[in-house]
Amino acid sequence: MNLKEKILNELKNVYDPELNINVVDLGLIYDLDVSGEGDVKITMTLTTPGCPLHDSITTGVRYCVEGIEETRNVDVDLVWTPAWSPEKMTPEGLRLLGR
């Protein structure tokens, strides 16, 4: 398993507390860039711009990735464009949502 796959696997432990679905299966992770030195840049969104738990979710993402031994610096970039929609969810996320 390469480092990018390892990070995505670990990010499945970070949940949106309102929907109780992880950020990967919700489709909140838009991009994941890993340098050869272990620097990580994550571009992500949330289900709504007014999400009251945005700090806890983005902090959870950062903390989760920082806990991986091979990573060095972790940057989480929260974006609102493109807007999140259920079409971004994985098949597993849709199943968990009951769709």
PDB file of C-alpha atoms in Angstrom:
ATOM      1  CA  MET A   1       0.000   0.000   0.000  1.00  0.00           C
ATOM      2  CA  ASN A   2       1.484   3.362  -0.995  1.00  0.00           C
ATOM      3  CA  LEU A   3       1.324   6.401   1.290  1.00  0.00           C
ATOM      4  CA  LYS A   4      -1.622   7.996  -0.519  1.00  0.00           C
ATOM      5  CA  GLU A   5      -3.675   4.796  -0.147  1.00  0.00           C
ATOM      6  CA  LYS A   6      -2.627   4.553   3.494  1.00  0.00           C
ATOM      7  CA  ILE A   7      -3.785   8.136   4.133  1.00  0.00           C
ATOM      8  CA  LEU A   8      -7.146   7.557   2.454  1.00  0.00           C
ATOM      9  CA  ASN A   9      -7.591   4.380   4.470  1.00  0.00           C
ATOM     10  CA  GLU A  10      -6.839   6.247   7.727  1.00  0.00           C
ATOM     11  CA  LEU A  11      -9.179   9.090   6.763  1.00  0.00           C
ATOM     12  CA  LYS A  12     -12.028   6.591   6.824  1.00  0.00           C
ATOM     13  CA  ASN A  13     -11.730   6.921  10.622  1.00  0.00           C
ATOM     14  CA  VAL A  14     -12.812  10.590  10.487  1.00  0.00           C
ATOM     15  CA  TYR A  15     -16.586  10.903  10.559  1.00  0.00           C
ATOM     16  CA  ASP A  16     -19.054  13.670   9.884  1.00  0.00           C
ATOM     17  CA  PRO A  17     -20.813  13.540  13.274  1.00  0.00           C
ATOM     18  CA  GLU A  18     -24.183  14.608  11.869  1.00  0.00           C
ATOM     19  CA  LEU A  19     -24.348  11.952   9.150  1.00  0.00           C
ATOM     20  CA  ASN A  20     -22.111   9.363  10.852  1.00  0.00           C
ATOM     21  CA  ILE A  21     -20.338   8.621   7.558  1.00  0.00           C
ATOM     22  CA  ASN A  22     -16.593   8.991   7.071  1.00  0.00           C
ATOM     23  CA  VAL A  23     -15.156  11.893   5.081  1.00  0.00           C
ATOM     24  CA  VAL A  24     -13.865   9.645   2.291  1.00  0.00           C
ATOM     25  CA  ASP A  25     -17.156   7.862   1.609  1.00  0.00           C
ATOM     26  CA  LEU A  26     -19.018  11.177   1.921  1.00  0.00           C
ATOM     27  CA  GLY A  27     -16.869  12.490  -0.927  1.00  0.00           C
ATOM     28  CA  LEU A  28     -15.508  15.380   1.128  1.00  0.00           C
ATOM     29  CA  ILE A  29     -11.879  14.749   0.111  1.00  0.00           C
ATOM     30  CA  TYR A  30     -11.421  16.453  -3.248  1.00  0.00           C
ATOM     31  CA  ASP A  31      -7.677  16.061  -3.664  1.00  0.00           C
ATOM     32  CA  LEU A  32      -4.781  14.463  -1.847  1.00  0.00           C
ATOM     33  CA  ASP A  33      -1.232  15.356  -2.832  1.00  0.00           C
ATOM     34  CA  VAL A  34       1.741  13.633  -1.228  1.00  0.00           C
ATOM     35  CA  SER A  35       5.323  14.759  -1.886  1.00  0.00           C
ATOM     36  CA  GLY A  36       8.275  12.400  -1.913  1.00  0.00           C
ATOM     37  CA  GLU A  37       9.326  13.858   1.443  1.00  0.00           C
ATOM     38  CA  GLY A  38       6.003  13.045   3.112  1.00  0.00           C
ATOM     39  CA  ASP A  39       4.405  16.484   2.921  1.00  0.00           C
ATOM     40  CA  VAL A  40       0.652  16.148   2.495  1.00  0.00           C
ATOM     41  CA  LYS A  41      -1.849  18.623   1.077  1.00  0.00           C
ATOM     42  CA  ILE A  42      -5.509  17.732   1.412  1.00  0.00           C
ATOM     43  CA  THR A  43      -8.161  19.728  -0.403  1.00  0.00           C
ATOM     44  CA  MET A  44     -11.561  19.045   1.080  1.00  0.00           C
ATOM     45  CA  THR A  45     -15.011  20.469   1.610  1.00  0.00           C
ATOM     46  CA  LEU A  46     -17.917  19.959   3.966  1.00  0.00           C
ATOM     47  CA  THR A  47     -21.536  19.158   3.243  1.00  0.00           C
ATOM     48  CA  THR A  48     -22.608  22.761   3.930  1.00  0.00           C
ATOM     49  CA  PRO A  49     -20.692  26.033   4.371  1.00  0.00           C
ATOM     50  CA  GLY A  50     -22.537  26.662   7.636  1.00  0.00           C
ATOM     51  CA  CYS A  51     -21.543  23.320   9.150  1.00  0.00           C
ATOM     52  CA  PRO A  52     -21.184  24.043  12.883  1.00  0.00           C
ATOM     53  CA  LEU A  53     -18.610  21.269  13.288  1.00  0.00           C
ATOM     54  CA  HIS A  54     -16.233  22.324  10.518  1.00  0.00           C
ATOM     55  CA  ASP A  55     -13.350  22.941  12.927  1.00  0.00           C
ATOM     56  CA  SER A  56     -13.658  19.521  14.521  1.00  0.00           C
ATOM     57  CA  ILE A  57     -13.844  17.725  11.155  1.00  0.00           C
ATOM     58  CA  THR A  58     -10.862  19.532   9.599  1.00  0.00           C
ATOM     59  CA  THR A  59      -8.869  19.156  12.818  1.00  0.00           C
ATOM     60  CA  GLY A  60      -9.741  15.451  12.840  1.00  0.00           C
ATOM     61  CA  VAL A  61      -8.478  15.104   9.267  1.00  0.00           C
ATOM     62  CA  ARG A  62      -5.198  16.853  10.109  1.00  0.00           C
ATOM     63  CA  TYR A  63      -4.688  14.889  13.337  1.00  0.00           C
ATOM     64  CA  CYS A  64      -5.421  11.570  11.615  1.00  0.00           C
ATOM     65  CA  VAL A  65      -2.861  12.170   8.859  1.00  0.00           C
ATOM     66  CA  GLU A  66      -0.230  13.573  11.234  1.00  0.00           C
ATOM     67  CA  GLY A  67      -0.460  10.274  13.108  1.00  0.00           C
ATOM     68  CA  ILE A  68       0.894   8.376  10.106  1.00  0.00           C
ATOM     69  CA  GLU A  69       4.618   7.829  10.613  1.00  0.00           C
ATOM     70  CA  GLU A  70       5.622   8.524   6.992  1.00  0.00           C
ATOM     71  CA  THR A  71       4.012  11.980   6.891  1.00  0.00           C
ATOM     72  CA  ARG A  72       5.847  15.167   7.694  1.00  0.00           C
ATOM     73  CA  ASN A  73       3.814  18.379   7.179  1.00  0.00           C
ATOM     74  CA  VAL A  74       0.037  18.256   6.734  1.00  0.00           C
ATOM     75  CA  ASP A  75      -1.926  21.103   5.148  1.00  0.00           C
ATOM     76  CA  VAL A  76      -5.723  20.939   5.024  1.00  0.00           C
ATOM     77  CA  ASP A  77      -7.300  23.351   2.560  1.00  0.00           C
ATOM     78  CA  LEU A  78     -11.049  23.776   3.085  1.00  0.00           C
ATOM     79  CA  VAL A  79     -12.793  24.872  -0.128  1.00  0.00           C
ATOM     80  CA  TRP A  80     -16.400  25.529  -1.102  1.00  0.00           C
ATOM     81  CA  THR A  81     -16.023  25.285  -4.873  1.00  0.00           C
ATOM     82  CA  PRO A  82     -17.142  23.016  -6.283  1.00  0.00           C
ATOM     83  CA  ALA A  83     -19.976  22.671  -3.815  1.00  0.00           C
ATOM     84  CA  TRP A  84     -20.481  19.244  -2.257  1.00  0.00           C
ATOM     85  CA  SER A  85     -23.428  17.165  -3.432  1.00  0.00           C
ATOM     86  CA  PRO A  86     -24.490  13.558  -2.793  1.00  0.00           C
ATOM     87  CA  GLU A  87     -23.182  12.634  -6.264  1.00  0.00           C
ATOM     88  CA  LYS A  88     -19.657  12.930  -4.832  1.00  0.00           C
ATOM     89  CA  MET A  89     -20.273  10.077  -2.384  1.00  0.00           C
ATOM     90  CA  THR A  90     -18.812   6.613  -2.896  1.00  0.00           C
ATOM     91  CA  PRO A  91     -21.165   3.647  -3.405  1.00  0.00           C
ATOM     92  CA  GLU A  92     -20.438   2.676   0.208  1.00  0.00           C
ATOM     93  CA  GLY A  93     -21.350   6.176   1.420  1.00  0.00           C
ATOM     94  CA  LEU A  94     -24.616   6.065  -0.494  1.00  0.00           C
ATOM     95  CA  ARG A  95     -25.386   2.664   0.993  1.00  0.00           C
ATOM     96  CA  LEU A  96     -24.727   3.973   4.494  1.00  0.00           C
ATOM     97  CA  LEU A  97     -27.040   6.891   3.792  1.00  0.00           C
ATOM     98  CA  GLY A  98     -29.720   4.438   2.734  1.00  0.00           C
ATOM     99  CA  ARG A  99     -29.721   5.252  -0.964  1.00  0.00           C
TER     100      ARG A  99
END
